[in-house]
Structures are given as structure tokens and as C-alpha cells.
XYZ file of C-alpha atoms in Angstrom:
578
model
C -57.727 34.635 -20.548
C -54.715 36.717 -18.797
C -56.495 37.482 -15.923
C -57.432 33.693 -14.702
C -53.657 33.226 -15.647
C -52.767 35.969 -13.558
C -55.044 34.408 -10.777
C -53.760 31.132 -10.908
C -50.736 32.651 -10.244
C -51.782 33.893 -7.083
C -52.041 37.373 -7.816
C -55.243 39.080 -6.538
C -57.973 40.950 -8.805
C -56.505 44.312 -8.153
C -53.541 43.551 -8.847
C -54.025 41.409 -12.357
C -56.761 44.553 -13.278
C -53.989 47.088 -12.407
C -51.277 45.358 -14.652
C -53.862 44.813 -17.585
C -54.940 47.993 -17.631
C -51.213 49.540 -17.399
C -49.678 47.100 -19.941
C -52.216 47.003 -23.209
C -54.062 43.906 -21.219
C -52.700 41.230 -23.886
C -49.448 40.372 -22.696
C -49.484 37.825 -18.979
C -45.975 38.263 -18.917
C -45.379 42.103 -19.256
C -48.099 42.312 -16.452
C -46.536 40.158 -14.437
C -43.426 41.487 -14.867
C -44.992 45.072 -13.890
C -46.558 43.878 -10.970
C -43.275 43.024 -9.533
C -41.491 45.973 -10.814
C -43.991 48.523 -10.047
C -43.443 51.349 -7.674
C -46.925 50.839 -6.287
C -45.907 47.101 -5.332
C -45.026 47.596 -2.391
C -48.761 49.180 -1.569
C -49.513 45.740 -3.338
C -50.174 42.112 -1.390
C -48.119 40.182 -3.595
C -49.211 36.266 -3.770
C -48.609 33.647 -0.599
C -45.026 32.267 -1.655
C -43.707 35.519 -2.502
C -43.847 37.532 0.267
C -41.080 35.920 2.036
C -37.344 36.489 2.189
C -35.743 33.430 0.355
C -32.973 33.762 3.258
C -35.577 33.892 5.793
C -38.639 31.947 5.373
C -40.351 33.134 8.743
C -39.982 37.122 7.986
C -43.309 38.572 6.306
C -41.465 42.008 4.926
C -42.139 43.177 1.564
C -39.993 42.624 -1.432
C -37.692 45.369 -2.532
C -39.113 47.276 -5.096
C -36.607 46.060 -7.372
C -37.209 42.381 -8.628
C -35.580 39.549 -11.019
C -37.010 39.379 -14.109
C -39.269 36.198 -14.540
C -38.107 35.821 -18.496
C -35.954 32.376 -17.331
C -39.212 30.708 -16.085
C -40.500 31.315 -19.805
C -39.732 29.333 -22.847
C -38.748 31.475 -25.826
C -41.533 32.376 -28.051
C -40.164 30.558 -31.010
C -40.410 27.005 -29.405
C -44.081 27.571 -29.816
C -46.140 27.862 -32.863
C -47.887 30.348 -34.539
C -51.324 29.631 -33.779
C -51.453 28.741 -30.615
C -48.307 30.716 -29.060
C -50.204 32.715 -26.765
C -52.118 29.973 -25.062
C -49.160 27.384 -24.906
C -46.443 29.281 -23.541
C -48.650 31.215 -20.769
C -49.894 28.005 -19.505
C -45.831 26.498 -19.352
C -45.167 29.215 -17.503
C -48.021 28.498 -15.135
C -46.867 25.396 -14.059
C -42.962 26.414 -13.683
C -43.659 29.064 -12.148
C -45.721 26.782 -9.329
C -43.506 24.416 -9.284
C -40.191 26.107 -8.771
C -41.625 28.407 -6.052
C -41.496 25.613 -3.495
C -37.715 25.551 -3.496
C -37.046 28.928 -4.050
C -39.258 29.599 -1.288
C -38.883 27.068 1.310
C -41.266 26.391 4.034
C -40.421 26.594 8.102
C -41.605 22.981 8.000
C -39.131 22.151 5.627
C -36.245 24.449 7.228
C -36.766 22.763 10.414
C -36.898 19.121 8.916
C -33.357 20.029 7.339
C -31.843 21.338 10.966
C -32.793 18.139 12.723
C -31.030 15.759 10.155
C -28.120 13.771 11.501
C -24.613 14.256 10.064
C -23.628 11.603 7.788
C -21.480 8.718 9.279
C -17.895 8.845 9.343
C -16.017 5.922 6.962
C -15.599 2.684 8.482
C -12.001 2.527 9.121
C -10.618 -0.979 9.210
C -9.551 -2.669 12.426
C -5.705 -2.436 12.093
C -5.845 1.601 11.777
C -8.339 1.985 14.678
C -6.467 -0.170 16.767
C -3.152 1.736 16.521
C -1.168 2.654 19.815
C -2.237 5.550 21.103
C 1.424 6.128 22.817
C 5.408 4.103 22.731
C 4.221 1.861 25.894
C 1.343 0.912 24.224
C 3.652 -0.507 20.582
C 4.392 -4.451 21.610
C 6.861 -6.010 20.042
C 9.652 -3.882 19.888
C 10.946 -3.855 22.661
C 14.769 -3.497 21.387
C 13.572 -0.320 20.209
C 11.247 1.129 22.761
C 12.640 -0.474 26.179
C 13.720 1.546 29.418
C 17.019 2.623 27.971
C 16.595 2.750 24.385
C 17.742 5.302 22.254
C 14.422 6.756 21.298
C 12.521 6.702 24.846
C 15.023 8.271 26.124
C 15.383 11.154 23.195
C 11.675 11.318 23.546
C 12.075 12.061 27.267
C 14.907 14.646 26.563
C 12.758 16.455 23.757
C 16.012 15.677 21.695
C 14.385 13.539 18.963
C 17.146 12.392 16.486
C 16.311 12.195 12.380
C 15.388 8.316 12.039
C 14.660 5.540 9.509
C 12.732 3.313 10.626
C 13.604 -0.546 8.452
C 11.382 -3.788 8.240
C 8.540 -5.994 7.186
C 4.983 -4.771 6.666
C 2.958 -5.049 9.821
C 5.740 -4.701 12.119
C 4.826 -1.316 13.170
C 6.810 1.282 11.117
C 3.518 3.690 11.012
C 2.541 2.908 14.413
C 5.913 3.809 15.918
C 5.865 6.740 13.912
C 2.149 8.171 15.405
C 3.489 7.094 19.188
C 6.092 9.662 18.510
C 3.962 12.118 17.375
C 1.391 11.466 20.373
C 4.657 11.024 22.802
C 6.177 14.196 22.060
C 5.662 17.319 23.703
C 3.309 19.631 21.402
C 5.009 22.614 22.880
C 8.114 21.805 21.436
C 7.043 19.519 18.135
C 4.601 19.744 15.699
C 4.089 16.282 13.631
C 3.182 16.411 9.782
C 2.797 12.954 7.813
C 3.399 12.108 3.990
C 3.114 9.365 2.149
C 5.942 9.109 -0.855
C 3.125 7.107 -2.582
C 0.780 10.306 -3.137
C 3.241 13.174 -2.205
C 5.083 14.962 -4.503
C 7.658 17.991 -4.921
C 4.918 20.509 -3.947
C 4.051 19.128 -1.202
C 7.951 18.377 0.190
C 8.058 21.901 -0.260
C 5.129 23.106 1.361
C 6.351 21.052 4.448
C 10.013 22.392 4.507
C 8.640 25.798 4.399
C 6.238 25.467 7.095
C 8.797 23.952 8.799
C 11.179 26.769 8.347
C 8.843 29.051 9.591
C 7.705 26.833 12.696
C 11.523 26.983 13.840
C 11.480 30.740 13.994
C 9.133 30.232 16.839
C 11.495 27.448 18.818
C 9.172 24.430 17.502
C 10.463 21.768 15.450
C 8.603 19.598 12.285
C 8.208 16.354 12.540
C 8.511 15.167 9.085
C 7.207 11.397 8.816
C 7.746 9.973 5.469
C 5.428 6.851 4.700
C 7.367 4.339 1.958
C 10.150 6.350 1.846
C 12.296 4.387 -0.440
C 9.691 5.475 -3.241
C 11.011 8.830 -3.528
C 14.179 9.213 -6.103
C 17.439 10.957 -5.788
C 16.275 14.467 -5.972
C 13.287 14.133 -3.693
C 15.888 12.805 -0.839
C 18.120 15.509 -1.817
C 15.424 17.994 -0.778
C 15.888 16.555 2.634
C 19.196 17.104 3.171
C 19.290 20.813 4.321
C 16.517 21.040 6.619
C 17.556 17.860 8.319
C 21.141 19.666 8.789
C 19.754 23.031 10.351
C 17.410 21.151 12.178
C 14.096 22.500 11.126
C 13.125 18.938 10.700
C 13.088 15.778 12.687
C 13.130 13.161 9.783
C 11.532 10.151 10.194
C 11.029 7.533 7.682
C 9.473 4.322 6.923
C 10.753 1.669 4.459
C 10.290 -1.708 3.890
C 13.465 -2.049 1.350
C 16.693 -1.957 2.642
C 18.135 1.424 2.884
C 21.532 0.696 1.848
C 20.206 -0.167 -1.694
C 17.074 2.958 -1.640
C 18.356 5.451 0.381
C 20.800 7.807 -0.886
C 24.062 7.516 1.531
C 23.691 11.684 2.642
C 20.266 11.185 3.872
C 21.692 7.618 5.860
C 24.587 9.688 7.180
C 21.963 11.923 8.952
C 19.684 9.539 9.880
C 19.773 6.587 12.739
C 18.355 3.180 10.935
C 16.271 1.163 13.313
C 15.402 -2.364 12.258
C 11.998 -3.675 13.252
C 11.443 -7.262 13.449
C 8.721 -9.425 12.519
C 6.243 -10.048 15.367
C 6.468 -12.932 17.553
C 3.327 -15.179 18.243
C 2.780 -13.887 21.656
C 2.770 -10.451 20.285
C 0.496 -11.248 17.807
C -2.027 -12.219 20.567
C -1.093 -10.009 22.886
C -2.852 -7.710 19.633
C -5.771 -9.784 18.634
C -6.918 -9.998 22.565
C -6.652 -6.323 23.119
C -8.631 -5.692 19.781
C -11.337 -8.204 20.930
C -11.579 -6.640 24.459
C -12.241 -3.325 23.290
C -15.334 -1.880 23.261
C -14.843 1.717 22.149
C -12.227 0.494 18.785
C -12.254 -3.401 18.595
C -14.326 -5.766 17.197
C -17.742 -4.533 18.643
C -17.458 -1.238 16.434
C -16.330 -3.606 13.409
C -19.817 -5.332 13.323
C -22.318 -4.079 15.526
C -22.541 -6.480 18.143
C -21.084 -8.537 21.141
C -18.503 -10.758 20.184
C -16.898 -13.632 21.732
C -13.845 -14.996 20.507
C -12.566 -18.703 21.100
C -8.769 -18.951 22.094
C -7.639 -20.990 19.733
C -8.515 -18.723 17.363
C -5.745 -16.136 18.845
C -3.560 -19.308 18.249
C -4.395 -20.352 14.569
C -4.320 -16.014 13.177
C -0.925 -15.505 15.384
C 0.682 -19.014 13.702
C -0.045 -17.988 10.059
C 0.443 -14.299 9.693
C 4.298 -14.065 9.428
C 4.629 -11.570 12.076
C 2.039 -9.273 10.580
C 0.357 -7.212 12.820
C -2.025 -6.124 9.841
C -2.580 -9.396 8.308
C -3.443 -10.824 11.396
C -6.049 -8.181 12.942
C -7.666 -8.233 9.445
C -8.129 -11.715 9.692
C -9.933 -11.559 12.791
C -12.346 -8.621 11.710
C -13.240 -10.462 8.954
C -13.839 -13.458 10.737
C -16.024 -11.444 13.051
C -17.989 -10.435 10.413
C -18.835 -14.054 8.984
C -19.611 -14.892 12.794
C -22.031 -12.068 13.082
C -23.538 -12.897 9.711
C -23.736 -16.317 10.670
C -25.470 -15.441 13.842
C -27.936 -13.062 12.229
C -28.808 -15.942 9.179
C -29.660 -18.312 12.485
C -31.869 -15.178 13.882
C -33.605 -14.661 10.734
C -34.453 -18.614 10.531
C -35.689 -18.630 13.862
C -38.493 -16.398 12.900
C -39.541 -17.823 9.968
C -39.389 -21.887 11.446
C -38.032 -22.101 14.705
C -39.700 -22.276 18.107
C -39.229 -20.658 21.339
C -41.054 -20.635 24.589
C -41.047 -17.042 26.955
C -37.749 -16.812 28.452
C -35.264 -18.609 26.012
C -34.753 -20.070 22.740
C -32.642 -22.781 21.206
C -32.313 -22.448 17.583
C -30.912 -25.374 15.589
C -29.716 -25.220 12.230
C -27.352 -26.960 9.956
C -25.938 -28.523 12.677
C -25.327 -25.260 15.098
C -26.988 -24.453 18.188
C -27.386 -20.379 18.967
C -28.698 -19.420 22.630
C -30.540 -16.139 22.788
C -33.143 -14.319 25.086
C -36.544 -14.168 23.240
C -35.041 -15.501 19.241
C -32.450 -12.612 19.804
C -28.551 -13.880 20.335
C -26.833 -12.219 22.745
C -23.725 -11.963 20.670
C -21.357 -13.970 18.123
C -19.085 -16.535 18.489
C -15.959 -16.479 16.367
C -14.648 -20.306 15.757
C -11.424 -21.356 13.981
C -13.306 -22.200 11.090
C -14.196 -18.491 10.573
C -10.367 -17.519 11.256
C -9.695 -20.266 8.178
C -11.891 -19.033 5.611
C -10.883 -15.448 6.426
C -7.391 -16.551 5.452
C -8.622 -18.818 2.567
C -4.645 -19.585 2.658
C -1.590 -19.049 5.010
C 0.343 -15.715 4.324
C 3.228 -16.012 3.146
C 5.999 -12.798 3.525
C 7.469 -12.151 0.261
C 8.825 -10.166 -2.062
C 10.317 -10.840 -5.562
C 11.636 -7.724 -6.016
C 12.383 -7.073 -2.444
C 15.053 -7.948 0.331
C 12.986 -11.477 1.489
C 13.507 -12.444 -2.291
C 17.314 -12.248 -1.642
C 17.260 -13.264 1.730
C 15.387 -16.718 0.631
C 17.645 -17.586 -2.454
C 20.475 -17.349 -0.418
C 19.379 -19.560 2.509
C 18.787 -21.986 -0.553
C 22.100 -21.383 -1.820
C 23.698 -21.601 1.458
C 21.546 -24.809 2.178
C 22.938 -26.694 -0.698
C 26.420 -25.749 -0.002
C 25.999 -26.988 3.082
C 25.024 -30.602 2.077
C 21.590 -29.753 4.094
C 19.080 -31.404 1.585
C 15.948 -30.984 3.912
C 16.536 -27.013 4.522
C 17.323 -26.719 0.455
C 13.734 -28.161 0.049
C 12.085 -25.763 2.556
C 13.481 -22.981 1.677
C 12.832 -23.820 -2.074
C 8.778 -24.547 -0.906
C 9.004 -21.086 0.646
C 9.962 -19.304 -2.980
C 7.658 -21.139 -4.611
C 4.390 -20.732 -2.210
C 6.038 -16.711 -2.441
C 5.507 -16.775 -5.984
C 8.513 -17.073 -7.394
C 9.588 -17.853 -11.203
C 10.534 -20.942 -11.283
C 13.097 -20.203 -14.312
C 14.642 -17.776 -11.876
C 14.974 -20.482 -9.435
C 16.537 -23.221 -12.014
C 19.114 -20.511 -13.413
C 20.502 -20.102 -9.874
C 20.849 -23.738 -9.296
C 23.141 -23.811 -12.813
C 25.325 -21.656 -11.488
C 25.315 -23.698 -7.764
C 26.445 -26.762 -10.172
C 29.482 -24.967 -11.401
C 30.526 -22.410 -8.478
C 30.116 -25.021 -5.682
C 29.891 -28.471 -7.381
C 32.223 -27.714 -9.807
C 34.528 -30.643 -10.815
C 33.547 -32.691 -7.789
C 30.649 -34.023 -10.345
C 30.859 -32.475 -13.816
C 27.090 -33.851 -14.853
C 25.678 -31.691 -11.705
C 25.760 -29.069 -14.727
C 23.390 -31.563 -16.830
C 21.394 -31.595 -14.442
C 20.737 -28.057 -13.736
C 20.450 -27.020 -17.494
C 17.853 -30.560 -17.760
C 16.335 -28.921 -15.056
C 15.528 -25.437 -16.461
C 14.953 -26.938 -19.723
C 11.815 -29.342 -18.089
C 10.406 -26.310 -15.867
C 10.440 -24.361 -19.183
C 8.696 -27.073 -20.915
C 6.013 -27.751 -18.127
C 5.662 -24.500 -15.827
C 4.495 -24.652 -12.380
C 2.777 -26.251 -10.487
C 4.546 -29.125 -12.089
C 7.585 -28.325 -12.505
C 7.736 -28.131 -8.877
C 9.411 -31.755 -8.305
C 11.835 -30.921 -10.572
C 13.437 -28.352 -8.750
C 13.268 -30.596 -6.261
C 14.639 -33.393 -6.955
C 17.948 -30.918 -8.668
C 17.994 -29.299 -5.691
C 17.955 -32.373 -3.744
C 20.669 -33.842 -6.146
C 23.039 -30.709 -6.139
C 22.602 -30.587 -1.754
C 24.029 -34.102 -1.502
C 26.273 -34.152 -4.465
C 30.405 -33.383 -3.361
C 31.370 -30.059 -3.373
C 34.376 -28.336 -5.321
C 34.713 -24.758 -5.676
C 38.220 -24.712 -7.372
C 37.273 -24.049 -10.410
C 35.027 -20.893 -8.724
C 38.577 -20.068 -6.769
C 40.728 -20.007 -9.948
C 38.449 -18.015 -12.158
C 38.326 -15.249 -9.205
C 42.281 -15.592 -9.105
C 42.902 -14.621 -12.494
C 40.155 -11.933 -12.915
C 41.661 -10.380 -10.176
C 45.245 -10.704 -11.757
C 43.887 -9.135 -14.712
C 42.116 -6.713 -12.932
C 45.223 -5.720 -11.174
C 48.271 -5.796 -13.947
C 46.068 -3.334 -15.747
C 48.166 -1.425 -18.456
C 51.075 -4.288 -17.927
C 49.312 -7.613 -19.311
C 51.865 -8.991 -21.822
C 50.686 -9.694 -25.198
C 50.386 -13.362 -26.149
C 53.628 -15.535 -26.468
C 54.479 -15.656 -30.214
C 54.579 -19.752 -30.131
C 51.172 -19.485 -28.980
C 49.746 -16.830 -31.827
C 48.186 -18.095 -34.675
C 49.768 -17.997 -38.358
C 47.813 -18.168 -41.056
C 49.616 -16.044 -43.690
C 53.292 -15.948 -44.652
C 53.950 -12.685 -43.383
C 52.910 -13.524 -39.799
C 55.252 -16.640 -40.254
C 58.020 -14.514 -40.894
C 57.072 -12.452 -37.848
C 57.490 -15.423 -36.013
C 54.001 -15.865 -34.876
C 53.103 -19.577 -34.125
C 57.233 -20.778 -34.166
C 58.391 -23.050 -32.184
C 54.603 -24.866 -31.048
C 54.843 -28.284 -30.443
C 51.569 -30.156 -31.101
C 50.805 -31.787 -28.368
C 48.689 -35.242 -29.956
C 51.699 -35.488 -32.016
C 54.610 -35.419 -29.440
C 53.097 -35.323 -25.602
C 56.936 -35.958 -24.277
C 57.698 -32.275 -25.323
C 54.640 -30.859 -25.146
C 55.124 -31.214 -21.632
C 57.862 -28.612 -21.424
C 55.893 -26.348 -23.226
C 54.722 -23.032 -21.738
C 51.577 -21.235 -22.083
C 51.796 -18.633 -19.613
C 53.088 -14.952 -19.899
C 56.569 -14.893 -18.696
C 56.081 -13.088 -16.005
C 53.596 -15.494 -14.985
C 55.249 -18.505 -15.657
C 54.584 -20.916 -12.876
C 51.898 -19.069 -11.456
C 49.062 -21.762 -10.499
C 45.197 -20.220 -10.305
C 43.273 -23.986 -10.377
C 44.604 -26.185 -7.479
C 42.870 -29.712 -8.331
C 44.828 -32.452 -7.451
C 42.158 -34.965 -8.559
C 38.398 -35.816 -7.860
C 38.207 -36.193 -4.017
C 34.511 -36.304 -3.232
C 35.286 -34.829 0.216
C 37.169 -32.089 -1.229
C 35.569 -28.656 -0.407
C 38.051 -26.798 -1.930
């Protein structure tokens, strides 16, 4: 029995005799184990998959005479049982021994197979990042920022880059301006290094400062570009402060909050804040044509074929992406795709039930006609209706937490104020397509009926507090008309803000008298026990329902205030604005 195990293994009859003989001839794995280990091995053929170098499957050398032990192809003995231990566990180890030799030993057929495999394919990176500028005259749109004379073409040209934030909406190009730097500048004298605030932390600030330390004992400035900037608290800025002031660092940063209210004021004082603007239509399609048109990073490399893309398609994406330079080329990859899929469905259809003669085919379906050479099309088409169901719904730029949310309420504000019903409503549809609570919206418009309506109409507050009440009861999208029609009431209502003057007035005499108010007049005080009459407190009050002719001569003023006027209201004058 331990011989035609040792043959099966692939040892041959001399040397499964041999190991017998030497080890008692009852044990398979002692004489395997000695035909390995045995001096005379190497006089020894050893079996087909073990005579070659695991790190070279070509060489036919001998083994060392020193071999692993074989025990971890084995089972331990107490897995099997008593009877039939022998026979079970030799013929496990039989079949792992055969079938783990394959990969410790691999084959030159194999080896080669594995050199000729292709590297795996990089990510698909979406259309917006591949199609960033490569360079500052290839960033549209900012011109105020980039032109002939500006400040940072012509620091770029000097190799005098100054520390920058760089202030606006998403998609205007922050990131973009940022990399044109970075591919602008001369390498000999800059080295760029990017962070996001949204992933980086202390360590790596550090890391970069140090670098950047070291860099600048070699005359080359860091480029430090810092992704959503305003994400970073105090003492993250503060870890700015002294490389930007030794220059080891050119600081650059990207924000879309305003600085004023997320930057701390050192880092602003040694930075330059440049304002981006949203992107104009033309810009927009200036953009979406030069992503089309490219063959090496447009739309071709998006989805895997020609495509073709109608011109009023440039019109529609560069109309309803707010300026958004991201929005808008994501749009039109993704209506690429549905035109590509659409072509392929129209492909697939032709096989299966259309007809075609030799030289072309017209495929009809659903109402579509596709021209191609032999059932294949020779590209896609990408229509408005793709653009619209890649938007599903116009973007809208806002931000309730954010500086749009502030700029929006006051246009609203501003638009009531100003007796400009129609711009109230618009800019009221704006916050609500944005998203915004419409609770926050109705408490704003109470305080619009008492800062700015004020006296003018005294129910304008009814109607604001109605109003909150019903878009409290009913929610949105209900509730929308009723912010409507309050803000429609309160824009054409007549305006007062004398009551929003005086309040202001004497808040500001308080605020100023500080440590001199005068206590209250002692007619004035209250009395309710006989020792404060005896004081005096409440002598001399004249009751005013009882005798109004001498009332009238009363005072209720400080003394040194006395005759001091805070409301001015001479009467209701619609056409006040006070």
C-alpha cells in the first residue's frame, strides 16, 4: 500500500524502495519526508513538478538538499479514526498534495499567459474633470481675473505669485483656476501640492508645511491649494499663518462661503480675495462645444462612439444651469449616454426585425429613423429631449445655509420695500424652488409688517402672523399661495418705518448713557405698600381716564430727557415712507 502511494505521487521505484527500506516501510509520510531530506536526493530524480525552482519555472536544477517539511499538506492524525487512519489520511494527502503542486509550481504556459495580460483600465473620470483647462488662456469666463493686465497673469509672468482666495459659486472655476496655476507656473521655481479641507487633516497640513520648509531651502516655493477651504476651523487656518509670512508657501484657496464670515481675518490680511462669477450663457457653450469637439477628452471617450450634438441643445444646458460649468457638462455626458443607448437599442432591433439591402439601412422604430452603413450607425445624435431628461428639472443655485440664502431673502425684503410686487413674487418662487422653509420665509415677512409697514397699516401684522399660522397648518406645496398672496399684500401695502426709526433711537440712547440712565420718576413708580407711599413712590400721578386736561401736562420722561422725541408720526399718511 505505501509504495503505489508513493508512486502516485510521482516518485520512482527506487526511490519509494529506498525510503521504505530506510524508514521501517509503514509510514508514506516519514518516507516521503526522507526522500526529500535525504543526502542522497540530490543523486535522486525527484518527481516532474518538483524539480523546478518555484521562482523559475524554466530552470531544471536540483532542489537544495534541505527541504520544507510536507506535515501542512497532512491532516492531523486525530481527525481520522482508529480503524481506518492509515488508509484515510494517506490518500488526503494524495490528492492535496496533486492539487496544490500546480500553483506552487507554475507552468511556462501559465507564466507566459500571465505576462501578456493587459493592465486593468483606469476609472472613468467624469466629463467636467477631464475637460479641465490645461493652462489660464484656456479658463473662459473670467476674464476680470485672467485678462492681459490682471493681477494674476501678470504675477504668473513675474514668477511672483501672491497668497490668494479664490470666492464664488460652484462650477465657476475655483479648482480649475487653481490647476492653470499650477500648469502655468514655472516648475523650476514652484512646486504645486493640492488638499482638500474635506479629507485633510492636521497631519497632513503638517506634512505639507514641512515639505514646504524644506523645498525653500533649495529656492523653490509650495504651492499650497486648499479645496473648500472655509471647512477648516480656527486652528487649522492658524497653521497657515507662518509659512504664508516667510513665504515658504503660496496659499491658495477655494471657498464657496464668503470669507468675511469663514475665514479668520489674519489669514484674509495675507491673502488677495478674488471673486468669481457665475458663468454667462455664451461661456457655457463656449464649454459644451469644446467638450463635444474633442476627441482625445470629450464626449467620444464618455461613451464609446461618434457623437453629434444638435445646437439647440448647447442652448437649452447653457439656459438652465445657473452658470455652472459642472452642472452643465454633466448634463450633456449624460445625455450622450441616453443617445448612444438609444442608438445601440435601434441597432440591436435592426437585427432581430429590421431589413437592409448591401450598402445602407434605414431602421425605423418608435417613430425614429437611424441611418447606418450595413445595420451599424455611424454615430449618435444628442436631441433636446435627451438634454431634458438628463436634467429631469432646471437647477436651481442655492444654499440655505449659504450666502445665496441671504442674498435671496434680501432681494425679497428689498422688493417689498420697494412697492415692487412682481420681483417680491420671483424672488419668493426662487426660495421656494431652492428649498427653502417656508416658516422661515413667513417669520421674515412678520417682521417686514412691523419694520417697514409699521403704522402705515397696523393689520399688515395680522396678516403675516395669519400667514405663518396657515403655512404651519398646511406645509408646502400648498402653502405656497399664501406666501404669496402676504407677500403680495405687504409689497403694495404703504410703508412706515417710524416705529423701526424710534425703537433704533432709543436703544441707541440707552446704549450710549450707559452707567447714567436715571432711575424711574417717582410719580411714575408703583405703590403698593405704605412704606413706598411714604417714600413718595407713585405721588403726584394723575390718571389720565379720570382727568385728560392734566394728564396732558404730565411727564413721563427722565428729566434729562424731557422733550426728547424718538417716534415722529404725525398721523397715517399712506405715502409716508418715513
Amino acid at each position: 500500500m505505501e509504495m503505489e502511494q508513493l508512486l502516485n505521487m510521482g516518485f520512482t521505484q527506487d526511490q519509494a524502495s529506498q525510503a521504505l527500506a530506510a524508514t521501517g516501510g509503514k509510514c508514506t509520510l516519514k518516507a516521503t519526508e526522507w526522500i526529500l531530506n535525504s543526502n542522497n536526493s540530490k543523486s535522486l530524480p525527484l518527481p516532474p513538478l518538483t524539480n523546478r525552482n518555484p521562482n523559475n519555472p524554466h530552470s531544471t536544477s536540483s532542489p537544495p538538499p534541505i527541504q520544507p517539511k510536507l506535515n501542512h499538506f497532512f491532516p492531523p492524525k486525530s481527525q481520522s479514526s482508529p480503524n481506518n487512519e492509515e488508509s484515510s489520511s494517506n490518500n488526503k494527502r494524495t490528492k492535496l498534495f496533486h492539487s496544490s503542486s500546480p500553483q506552487q509550481f507554475p507552468s511556462p504556459t501559465s507564466s507566459s499567459t500571465i505576462q501578456k495580460q493587459k493592465p486593468p483600465a483606469p476609472p472613468h473620470q467624469p466629463l467636467a474633470e477631464r475637460m479641465r483647462p490645461k493652462g489660464i488662456d484656456d479658463v473662459i469666463g473670467q476674464d476680470h481675473l485672467l485678462g492681459k493686465n490682471s493681477i494674476l497673469r501678470t504675477s504668473l509672468n513675474s514668477e511672483r505669485l501672491p497668497s490668494i482666495v479664490l470666492w464664488g459659486p460652484p462650477g465657476t472655476g475655483k479648482t480649475s483656476i487653481a490647476r492653470a496655476i499650477a500648469h502655468s507656473a514655472s516648475s523650476n521655481t514652484y512646486r504645486f501640492v493640492s488638499l482638500s479641507a474635506v479629507t485633510a487633516g492636521v497631519k497632513d497640513v503638517r506634512e505639507s508645511v514641512d515639505e514646504a520648509r524644506k523645498f525653500k531651502k533649495w529656492n523653490k516655493r509650495t504651492v499650497l491649494f486648499i479645496d473648500e477651504v472655509h471647512r477648516f476651523n480656527k486652528a487649522q487656518q492658524d497653521s497657515f499663518l507662518p509659512v504664508i509670512e516667510d513665504g515658504s508657501i503660496v496659499f491658495i484657496g477655494a471657498t464657496t462661503e464668503n470669507p468675511s464670515f469663514h475665514l479668520i481675518t489674519p489669514l484674509l490680511s495675507r491673502c488677495r480675495v478674488f471673486t468669481l462669477n457665475p458663468l454667462q450663457p455664451e461661456n457655457i457653450v463656449t464649454l459644451l462645444k469644446r467638450a463635444a469637439n474633442d476627441s482625445e477628452r470629450g464626449l467620444v471617450k464618455s461613451v464609446g462612439v461618434n457623437v453629434r450634438v444638435e445646437e439647440e441643445v448647447f442652448d437649452f444646458v447653457s439656459l438652465n444651469c445657473d452658470g455652472d460649468a459642472r452642472v452643465a457638462l454633466n448634463a450633456l455626458e449624460i445625455s450622450a449616454t441616453i443617445a448612444a443607448a438609444r442608438v445601440k437599442g435601434n441597432e440591436e432591433k435592426a437585427v432581430k426585425g429590421g431589413h437592409q439591402d448591401n450598402e445602407t439601412s434605414l431602421v425605423v422604430i418608435d417613430g425614429e429613423d437611424e441611418v447606418g452603413s450595413k445595420s451599424k450607425s455611424d454615430g449618435a445624435v444628442v436631441r433636446v429631449d435627451d438634454a431634458k431628461e438628463a436634467f429631469q428639472c432646471k437647477h436651481i443655485a442655492y444654499d440655505k445655509a449659504g450666502e445665496e440664502h441671504y442674498n435671496l431673502i434680501s432681494a425679497l425684503h428689498k422688493s417689498m420695500r420697494g412697492s415692487d410686487a412682481n420681483a417680491a413674487i420671483y424672488w419668493l418662487a426662487r426660495m421656494l424652488e431652492g428649498g427653502e422653509e417656508p416658516l422661515y420665509i413667513a417669520r421674515r415677512l412678520i417682521r417686514f409688517a412691523c419694520e417697514d409697514v409699521g403704522l402705515a397699516d397696523p393689520t399688515a401684522l395680522n396678516q403675516s402672523v395669519a400667514c405663518y399660522q396657515a403655512c404651519h397648518f398646511i406645509g408646502m406645496p400648498e402653502c405656497n399661495v399664501i406666501l404669496a398672496q402676504c407677500v403680495a399684500y405687504l409689497a403694495l401695502a404703504p410703508k412706515s418705518v417710524a416705529v423701526y426709526q424710534a425703537i433704533g433711537a432709543a436703544q441707541k440712547m440707552v446704549k450710549e448713557s450707559a452707567g447714567q440712565n436715571e432711575g424711574v420718576p417717582l410719580h411714575l413708580r408703583n405703590a403698593p405698600t405704605k412704606l413706598m407711599k411714604e417714600i413718595g413712590y407713585g405721588k403726584g400721578y394723575i390718571y389720565p381716564p379720570s382727568d385728560p386736561l392734566s394728564s396732558a401736562s404730565q411727564t413721563y420722561l427722565p428729566s434729562s430727557l424731557q422733550g426728547h422725541t424718538f417716534l415722529n408720526w404725525q398721523g397715517l399718511n399712506p405715502k409716508s415712507n418715513r
